[in-house]
Every structure is written in C-alpha cells, then in structure tokens.
CSV table of C-alpha atoms in Angstrom, one decimal:
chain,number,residue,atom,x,y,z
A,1,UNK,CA,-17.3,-4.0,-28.8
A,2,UNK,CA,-18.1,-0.5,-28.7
A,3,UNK,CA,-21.6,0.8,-28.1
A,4,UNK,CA,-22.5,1.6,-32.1
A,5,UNK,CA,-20.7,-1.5,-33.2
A,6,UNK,CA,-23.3,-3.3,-30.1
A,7,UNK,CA,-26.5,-1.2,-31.5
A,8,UNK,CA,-25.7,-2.4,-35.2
A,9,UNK,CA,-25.5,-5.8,-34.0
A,10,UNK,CA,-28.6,-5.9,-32.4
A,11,UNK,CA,-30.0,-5.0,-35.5
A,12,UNK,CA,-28.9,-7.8,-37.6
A,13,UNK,CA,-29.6,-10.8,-34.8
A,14,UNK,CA,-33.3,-8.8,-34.8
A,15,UNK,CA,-33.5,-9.2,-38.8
A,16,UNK,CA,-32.3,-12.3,-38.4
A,17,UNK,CA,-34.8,-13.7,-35.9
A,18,UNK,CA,-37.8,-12.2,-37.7
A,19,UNK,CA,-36.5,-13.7,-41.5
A,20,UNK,CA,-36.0,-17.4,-39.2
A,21,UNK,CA,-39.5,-16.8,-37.4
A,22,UNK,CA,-41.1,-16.4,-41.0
A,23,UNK,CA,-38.7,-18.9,-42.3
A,24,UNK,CA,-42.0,-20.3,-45.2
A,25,UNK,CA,-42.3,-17.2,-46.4
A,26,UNK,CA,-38.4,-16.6,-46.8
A,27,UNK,CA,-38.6,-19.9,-48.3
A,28,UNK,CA,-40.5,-18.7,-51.6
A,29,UNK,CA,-37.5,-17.0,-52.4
A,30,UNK,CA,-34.7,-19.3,-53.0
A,31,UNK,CA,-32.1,-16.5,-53.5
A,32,UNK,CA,-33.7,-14.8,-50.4
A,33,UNK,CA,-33.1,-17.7,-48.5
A,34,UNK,CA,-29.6,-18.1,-49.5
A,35,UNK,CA,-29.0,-14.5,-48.1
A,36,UNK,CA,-30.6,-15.2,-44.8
A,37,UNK,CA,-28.2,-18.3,-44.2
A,38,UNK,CA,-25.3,-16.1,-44.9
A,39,UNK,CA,-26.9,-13.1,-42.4
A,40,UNK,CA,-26.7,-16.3,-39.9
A,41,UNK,CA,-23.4,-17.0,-40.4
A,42,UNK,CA,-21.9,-13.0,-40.3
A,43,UNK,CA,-24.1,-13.0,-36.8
A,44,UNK,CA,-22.4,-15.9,-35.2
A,45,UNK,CA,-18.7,-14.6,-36.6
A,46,UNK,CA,-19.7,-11.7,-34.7
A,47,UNK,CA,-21.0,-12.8,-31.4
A,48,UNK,CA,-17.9,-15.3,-31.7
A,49,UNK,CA,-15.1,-12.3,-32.1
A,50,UNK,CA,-17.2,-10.0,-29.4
A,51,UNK,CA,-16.9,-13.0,-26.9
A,52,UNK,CA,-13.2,-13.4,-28.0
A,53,UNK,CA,-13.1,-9.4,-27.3
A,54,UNK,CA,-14.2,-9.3,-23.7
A,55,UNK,CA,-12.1,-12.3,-22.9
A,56,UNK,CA,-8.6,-11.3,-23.7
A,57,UNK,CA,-7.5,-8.8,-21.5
A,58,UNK,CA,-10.0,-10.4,-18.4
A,59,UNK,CA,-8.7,-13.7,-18.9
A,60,UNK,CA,-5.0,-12.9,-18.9
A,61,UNK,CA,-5.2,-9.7,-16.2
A,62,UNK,CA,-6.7,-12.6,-13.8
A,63,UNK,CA,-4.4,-15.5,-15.0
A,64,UNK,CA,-1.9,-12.8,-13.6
A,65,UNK,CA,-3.5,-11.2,-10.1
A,66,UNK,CA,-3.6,-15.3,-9.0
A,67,UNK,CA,0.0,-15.9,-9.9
A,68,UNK,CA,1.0,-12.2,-8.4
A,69,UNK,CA,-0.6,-12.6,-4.8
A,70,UNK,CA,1.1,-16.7,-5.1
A,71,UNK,CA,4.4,-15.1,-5.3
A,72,UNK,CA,4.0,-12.6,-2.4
A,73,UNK,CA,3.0,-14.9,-0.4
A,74,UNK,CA,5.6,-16.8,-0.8
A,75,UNK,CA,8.0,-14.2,-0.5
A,76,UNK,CA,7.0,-13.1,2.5
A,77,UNK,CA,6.8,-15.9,4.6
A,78,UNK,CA,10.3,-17.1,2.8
A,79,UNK,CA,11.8,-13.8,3.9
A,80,UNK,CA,9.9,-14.4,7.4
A,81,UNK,CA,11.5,-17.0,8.2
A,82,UNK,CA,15.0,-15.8,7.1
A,83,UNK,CA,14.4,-12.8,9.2
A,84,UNK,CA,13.8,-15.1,12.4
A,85,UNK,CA,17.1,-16.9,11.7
A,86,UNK,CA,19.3,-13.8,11.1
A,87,UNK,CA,17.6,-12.9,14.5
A,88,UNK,CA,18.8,-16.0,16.5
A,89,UNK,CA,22.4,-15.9,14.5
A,90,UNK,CA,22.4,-12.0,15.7
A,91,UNK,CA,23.1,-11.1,11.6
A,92,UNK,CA,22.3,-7.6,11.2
A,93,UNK,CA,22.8,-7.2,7.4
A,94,UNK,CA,20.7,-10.7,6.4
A,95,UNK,CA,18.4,-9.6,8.8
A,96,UNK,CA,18.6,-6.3,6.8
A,97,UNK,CA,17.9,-7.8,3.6
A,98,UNK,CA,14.8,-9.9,4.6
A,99,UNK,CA,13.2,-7.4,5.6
A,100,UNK,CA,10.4,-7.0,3.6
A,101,UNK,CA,6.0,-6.6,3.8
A,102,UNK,CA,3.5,-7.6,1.9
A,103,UNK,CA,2.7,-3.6,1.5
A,104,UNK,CA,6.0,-3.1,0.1
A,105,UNK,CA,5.9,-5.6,-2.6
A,106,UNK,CA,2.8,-4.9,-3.9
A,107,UNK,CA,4.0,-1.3,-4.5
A,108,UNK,CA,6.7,-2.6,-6.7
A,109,UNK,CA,6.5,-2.2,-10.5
A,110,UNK,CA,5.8,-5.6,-12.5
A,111,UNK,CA,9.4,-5.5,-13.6
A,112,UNK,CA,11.2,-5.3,-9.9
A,113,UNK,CA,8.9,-7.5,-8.1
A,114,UNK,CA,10.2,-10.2,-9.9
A,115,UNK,CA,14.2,-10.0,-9.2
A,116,UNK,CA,13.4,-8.3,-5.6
A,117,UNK,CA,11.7,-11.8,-5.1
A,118,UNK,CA,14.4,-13.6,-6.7
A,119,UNK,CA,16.7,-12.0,-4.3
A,120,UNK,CA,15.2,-13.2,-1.2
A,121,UNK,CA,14.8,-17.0,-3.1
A,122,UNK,CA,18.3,-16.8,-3.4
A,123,UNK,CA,19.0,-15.5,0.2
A,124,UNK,CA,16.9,-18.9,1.3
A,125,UNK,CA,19.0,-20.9,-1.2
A,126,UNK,CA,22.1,-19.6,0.7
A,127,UNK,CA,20.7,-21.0,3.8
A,128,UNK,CA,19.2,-23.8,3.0
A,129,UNK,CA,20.8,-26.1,5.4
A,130,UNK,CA,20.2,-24.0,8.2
A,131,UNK,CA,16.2,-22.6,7.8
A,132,UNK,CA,14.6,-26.4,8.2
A,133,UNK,CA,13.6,-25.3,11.5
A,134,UNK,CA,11.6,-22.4,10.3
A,135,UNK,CA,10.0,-23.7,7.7
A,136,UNK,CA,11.7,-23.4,4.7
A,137,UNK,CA,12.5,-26.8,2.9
A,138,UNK,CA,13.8,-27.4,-0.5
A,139,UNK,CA,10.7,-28.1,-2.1
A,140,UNK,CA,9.8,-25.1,0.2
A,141,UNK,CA,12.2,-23.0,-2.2
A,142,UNK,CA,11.3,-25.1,-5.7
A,143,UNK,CA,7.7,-23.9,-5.3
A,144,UNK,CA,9.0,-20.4,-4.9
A,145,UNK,CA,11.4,-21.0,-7.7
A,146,UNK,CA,8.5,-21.9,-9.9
A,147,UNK,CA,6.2,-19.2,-8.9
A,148,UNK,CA,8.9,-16.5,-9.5
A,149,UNK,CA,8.9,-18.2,-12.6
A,150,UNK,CA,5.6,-18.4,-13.7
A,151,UNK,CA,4.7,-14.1,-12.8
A,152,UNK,CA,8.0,-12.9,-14.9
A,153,UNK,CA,6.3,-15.0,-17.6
A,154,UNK,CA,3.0,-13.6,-17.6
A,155,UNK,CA,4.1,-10.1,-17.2
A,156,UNK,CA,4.3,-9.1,-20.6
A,157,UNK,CA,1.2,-11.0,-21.5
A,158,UNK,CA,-1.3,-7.9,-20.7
A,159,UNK,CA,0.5,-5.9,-22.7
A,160,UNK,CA,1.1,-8.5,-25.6
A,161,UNK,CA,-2.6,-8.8,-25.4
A,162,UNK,CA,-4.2,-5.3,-25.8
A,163,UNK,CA,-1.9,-6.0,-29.0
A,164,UNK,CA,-4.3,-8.7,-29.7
A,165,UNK,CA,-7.5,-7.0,-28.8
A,166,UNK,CA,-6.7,-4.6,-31.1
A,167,UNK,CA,-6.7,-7.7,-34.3
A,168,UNK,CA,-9.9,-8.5,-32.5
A,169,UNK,CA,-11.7,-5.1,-32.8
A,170,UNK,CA,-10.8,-5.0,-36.2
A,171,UNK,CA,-11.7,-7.9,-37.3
A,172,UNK,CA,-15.4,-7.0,-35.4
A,173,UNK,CA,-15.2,-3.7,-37.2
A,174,UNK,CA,-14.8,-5.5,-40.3
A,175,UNK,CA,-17.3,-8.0,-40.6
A,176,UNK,CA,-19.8,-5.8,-39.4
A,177,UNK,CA,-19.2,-4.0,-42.4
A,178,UNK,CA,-19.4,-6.5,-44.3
A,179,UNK,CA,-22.4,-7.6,-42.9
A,180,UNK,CA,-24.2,-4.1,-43.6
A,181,UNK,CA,-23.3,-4.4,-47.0
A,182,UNK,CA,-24.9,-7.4,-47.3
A,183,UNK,CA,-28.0,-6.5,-45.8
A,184,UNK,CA,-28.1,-3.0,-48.0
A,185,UNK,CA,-26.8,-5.3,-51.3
A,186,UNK,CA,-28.7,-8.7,-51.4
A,187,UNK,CA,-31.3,-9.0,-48.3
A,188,UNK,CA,-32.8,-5.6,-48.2
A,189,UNK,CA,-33.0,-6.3,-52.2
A,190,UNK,CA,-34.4,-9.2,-52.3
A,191,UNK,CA,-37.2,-8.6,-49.7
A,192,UNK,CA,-38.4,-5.8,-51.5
A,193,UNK,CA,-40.3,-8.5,-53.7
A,194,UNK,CA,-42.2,-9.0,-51.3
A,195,UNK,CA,-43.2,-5.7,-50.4
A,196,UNK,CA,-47.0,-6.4,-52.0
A,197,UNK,CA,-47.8,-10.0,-51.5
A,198,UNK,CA,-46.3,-10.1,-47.8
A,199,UNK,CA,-47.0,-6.5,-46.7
A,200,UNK,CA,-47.0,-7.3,-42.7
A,201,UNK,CA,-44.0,-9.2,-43.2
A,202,UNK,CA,-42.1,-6.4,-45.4
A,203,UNK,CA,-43.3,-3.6,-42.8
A,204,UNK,CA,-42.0,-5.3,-39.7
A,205,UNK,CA,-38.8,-6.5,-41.7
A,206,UNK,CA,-38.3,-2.4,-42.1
A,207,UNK,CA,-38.9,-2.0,-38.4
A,208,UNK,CA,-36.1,-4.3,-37.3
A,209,UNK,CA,-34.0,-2.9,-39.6
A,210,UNK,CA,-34.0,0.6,-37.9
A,211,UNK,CA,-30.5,0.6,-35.6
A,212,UNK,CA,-32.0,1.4,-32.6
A,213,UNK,CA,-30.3,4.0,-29.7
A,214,UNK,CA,-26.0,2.5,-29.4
A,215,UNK,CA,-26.7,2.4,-25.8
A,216,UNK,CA,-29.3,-0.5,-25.7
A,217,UNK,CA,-28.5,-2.7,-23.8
A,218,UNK,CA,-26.7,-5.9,-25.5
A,219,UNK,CA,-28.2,-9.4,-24.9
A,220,UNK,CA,-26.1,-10.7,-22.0
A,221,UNK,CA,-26.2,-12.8,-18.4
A,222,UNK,CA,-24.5,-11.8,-15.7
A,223,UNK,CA,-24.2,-13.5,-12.3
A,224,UNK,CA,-22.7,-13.1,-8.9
A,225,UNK,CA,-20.9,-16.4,-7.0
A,226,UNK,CA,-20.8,-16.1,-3.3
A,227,UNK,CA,-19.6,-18.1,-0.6
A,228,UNK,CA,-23.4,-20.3,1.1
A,229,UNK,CA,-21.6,-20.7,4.4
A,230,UNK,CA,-19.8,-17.2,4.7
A,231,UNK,CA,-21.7,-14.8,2.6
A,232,UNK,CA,-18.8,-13.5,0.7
A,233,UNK,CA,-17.6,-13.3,-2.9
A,234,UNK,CA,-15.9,-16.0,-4.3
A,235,UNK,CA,-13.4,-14.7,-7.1
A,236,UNK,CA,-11.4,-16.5,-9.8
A,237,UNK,CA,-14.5,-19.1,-10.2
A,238,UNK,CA,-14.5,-20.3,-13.3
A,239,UNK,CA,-17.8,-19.9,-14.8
A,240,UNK,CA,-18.7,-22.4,-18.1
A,241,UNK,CA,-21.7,-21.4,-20.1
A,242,UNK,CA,-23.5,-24.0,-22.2
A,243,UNK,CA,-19.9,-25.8,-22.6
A,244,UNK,CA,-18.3,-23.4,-24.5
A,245,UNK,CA,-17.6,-20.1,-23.1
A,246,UNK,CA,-15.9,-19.3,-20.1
A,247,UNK,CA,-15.5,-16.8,-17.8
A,248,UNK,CA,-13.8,-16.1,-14.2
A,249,UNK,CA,-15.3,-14.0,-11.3
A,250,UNK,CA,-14.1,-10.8,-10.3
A,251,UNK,CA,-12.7,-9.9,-6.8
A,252,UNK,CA,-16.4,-9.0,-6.1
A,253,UNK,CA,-17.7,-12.2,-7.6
A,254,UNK,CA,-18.9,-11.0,-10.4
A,255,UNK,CA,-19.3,-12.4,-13.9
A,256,UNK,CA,-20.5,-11.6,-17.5
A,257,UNK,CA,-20.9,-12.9,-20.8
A,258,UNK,CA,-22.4,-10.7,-23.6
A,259,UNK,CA,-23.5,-9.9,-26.2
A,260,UNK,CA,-25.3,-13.9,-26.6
A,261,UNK,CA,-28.6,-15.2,-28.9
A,262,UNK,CA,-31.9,-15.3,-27.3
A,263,UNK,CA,-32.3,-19.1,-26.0
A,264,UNK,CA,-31.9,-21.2,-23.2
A,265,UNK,CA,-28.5,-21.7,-21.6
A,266,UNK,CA,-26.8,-23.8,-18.8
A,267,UNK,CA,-24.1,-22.7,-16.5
A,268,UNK,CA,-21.4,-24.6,-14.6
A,269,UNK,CA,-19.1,-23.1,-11.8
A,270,UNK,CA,-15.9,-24.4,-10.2
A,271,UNK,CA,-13.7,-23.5,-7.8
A,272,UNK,CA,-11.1,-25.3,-5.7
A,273,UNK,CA,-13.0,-26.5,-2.1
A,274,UNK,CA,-16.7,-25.7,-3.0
A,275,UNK,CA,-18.3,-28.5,-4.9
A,276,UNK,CA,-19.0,-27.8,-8.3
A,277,UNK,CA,-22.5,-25.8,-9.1
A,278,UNK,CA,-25.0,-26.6,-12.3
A,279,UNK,CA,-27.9,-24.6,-13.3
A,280,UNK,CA,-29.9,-25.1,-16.6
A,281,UNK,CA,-33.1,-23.7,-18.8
A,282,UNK,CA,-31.4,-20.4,-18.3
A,283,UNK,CA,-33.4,-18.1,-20.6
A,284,UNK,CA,-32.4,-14.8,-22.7
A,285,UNK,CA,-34.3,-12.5,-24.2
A,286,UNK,CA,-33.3,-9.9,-26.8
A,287,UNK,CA,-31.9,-7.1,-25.4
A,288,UNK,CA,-31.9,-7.6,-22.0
A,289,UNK,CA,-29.8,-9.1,-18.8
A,290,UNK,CA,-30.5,-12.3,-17.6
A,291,UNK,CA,-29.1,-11.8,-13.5
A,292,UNK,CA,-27.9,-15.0,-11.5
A,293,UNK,CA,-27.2,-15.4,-7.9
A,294,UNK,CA,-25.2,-18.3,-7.4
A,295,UNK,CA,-24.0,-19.8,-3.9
A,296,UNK,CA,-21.3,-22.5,-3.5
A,297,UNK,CA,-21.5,-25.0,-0.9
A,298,UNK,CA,-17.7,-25.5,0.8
C-alpha cells in the first residue's frame, strides 16, 4: 500500500472505531447501523489485501535466497570434491572444469546458475563410482539433483509475482474507492441526523473523518529474533501472528506486519534448532508500532 492509500485507511478504521465505541447511539438508526456493518466489512477486505500486498514479493524473494544459498553449497563442495579427485588422477581438464567458488556463482545471473550447477552435477554423475572417497554418494548427487531442481523452479516466481502484486494493488485501489463512496453516499448521510440530538457524537464523527498527513504512520508490529546464546540475527524464522498471518525474518532478523486493528495479539516463532517461542496480550494502538525483541533458545 502506498502512503495516501495507508492515510485513507486510517481514516475509515478511525470512523469505524468511534461508530463501534458509540455502537447505542448508532443503534437508533437502523439504516445507519446497516452502513456501519458494511464500513466493517470494506475495512477488513482492506487490511486483508494490504497484508496479502506486503507478503507476495517477501514471501517468494525468501522462499528463493534459502533454496539459492542450498544449491551453492552444494555445488561447491560437489565440485570440491571432484577437484581433489582430478588432482590425485593428475586430469588437468576435469580438474579445469571443477573449478569453481562460491564468489563466482553468486555472480551468475538466475538463468546460468542453474545449468553451470547442472554441469558440475553431471561431472559428479560421470564419476560416481570413483568420488565415494571424497564424499560424494548417490544420494549425495540426488539431493543436488533436487536442489538444482527446486531454484530453476522458483526463478520465475519473483517475476510472476510482481505480476500479482500488481492484481493486489488494484484490487486495494479499488475497494478503497469504494469504501469512500460509501462513507460520502450512505454513512456521512445518515449521520447527519444526528447532527442536533447527538452533537458531541456528530463533531467527533467529523474529526475522524479528516484524512490525516499520508505519512502517518500505519498501525503495525514489528520485531527483531536473535540468537539467546550468540547474540546474532536469526533469519528465515517464521513468525505467526495470532494464527493467521505469517511472516519470515530478514537476514537482519527483522520482521513486520502492518497495517493491523488496534487489539491484543499473540505471536509464535519457529525455526529449525531453537525451540519454538510464544508471546501473548500483545497490544496495538492506532497508529503506532508495537516493537518486539525476541530471543531463541538453541
């Protein structure tokens, strides 16, 4: 979500909150009421899609990085160990073709670090019977085989999904639209009646309405998961939030999840050899960050 589309939202989950926090008086008015309920339900389609939004591209770009540093790795000590036997057989040009770094795959482009890893899988395949002794196994090359497997496939994925962020941000951009109208054609119309007989609640109904500066700050908890023993960040957690929304930690260990309602929330974080971590009665407020410093015990 961009910043206006943020600032407009923030409007309606304040309306919202101040119609639900005077829900007798909005109850006088059946019709009223009737528009509040649908203002509920365009809010949570919102917050829905903007999670949606931030998750895309983050989920997939991570999904990725893990299954890109798998298959260097791999690679590289594959190719390793060919190198060592090309040594001891004195072959210059196998020798030649298994030598490789780390460095030098990671400057390849998405599209030739797949077959240049292919080509030292098959090298290994070649010389299966003879690399036992330096580590290189058949299941050795089937979990290299899968891994080569398993990048090429994701490597259109980014791409397929800024495609999809795109349908997202429309669909934001849409309903928020719709949601304006709806405030402008049936709430804002049907408060007005009670301009006289409520006058404190009318005024502060026009307050909230007032779209306040598009770079306030969205409703939002973010956290940082570090390492108890070590002190260091522990990326590609996976963070859970009240059992429904997830998120992964950066290489710095960082997480977010915005824009949310005000309330209470739990959070759950996993990660292969730390035990899992629970938190709960994690409050919100409107409008501003919630910070969390979480440490995983190995």
């Amino acid at each position: 979500m961009n910043k206006k589309s943020e600032a407009k939202l923030n409007m309606f989950r304040a309306v919202l909150k101040h119609c639900q926090d005077n829900e007798t008086i909005i109850a006088t008015i059946p019709a009223l009421q009737n528009a509040v309920a649908s203002l509920s339900t365009k809010v949570s389609a919102i917050l829905s899609l903007a999670q949606t939004d931030s998750e895309v591209i983050t989920g997939i770009a991570t999904d990725k990085t893990v299954k890109k540093n798998l298959l260097i790795n791999l690679t590289v000590s594959t190719a390793a160990g060919i190198f060592a036997y090309a040594v001891f057989k004195k072959d210059s040009a196998l020798m030649a073709n298994a030598k490789l770094s780390q460095s030098d795959l990671l400057k390849l482009r998405d599209d030739i670090l797949g077959p240049r890893c292919r080509s030292i899988w098959q090298l290994a395949t070649d010389n299966n019977k003879d690399l036992a002794d330096y580590g290189i196994t058949q299941s050795t090359l089937d979990a290299f085989d899968k891994a080569i497997t398993d990048y090429t496939s994701v490597v259109p994925a980014p791409r397929n999904a800024k495609a999809g962020k795109f349908a997202v941000s429309k669909a934001i951009s849409n309903i928020i639209n719709e949601t304006t109208a709806h405030l402008s054609s049936q709430v804002d119309k049907l408060a007005l009646a009670l301009k006289d007989s409520q006058k404190d609640f009318y005024n502060s109904y026009l307050s909230n309405r007032i779209i306040v500066d598009a770079a306030k700050t969205p409703t939002q908890i973010k956290g940082n998961v570090t390492d108890a023993v070590k002190n260091q960040p522990v990326s590609n957690a996976q963070v859970l939030l009240s059992g429904k929304v997830k998120a992964v930690t950066n290489t710095k260990g960082n997480f977010t999840f915005k824009p949310l309602e005000t309330g209470s929330y739990s959070v759950q974080v996993t990660k292969e050899g730390f035990k899992e971590y629970n938190l709960n009665g994690i409050e919100t407020k409107q409008g501003k960050i919630t910070k969390l410093k979480i440490q995983l015990q190995q």
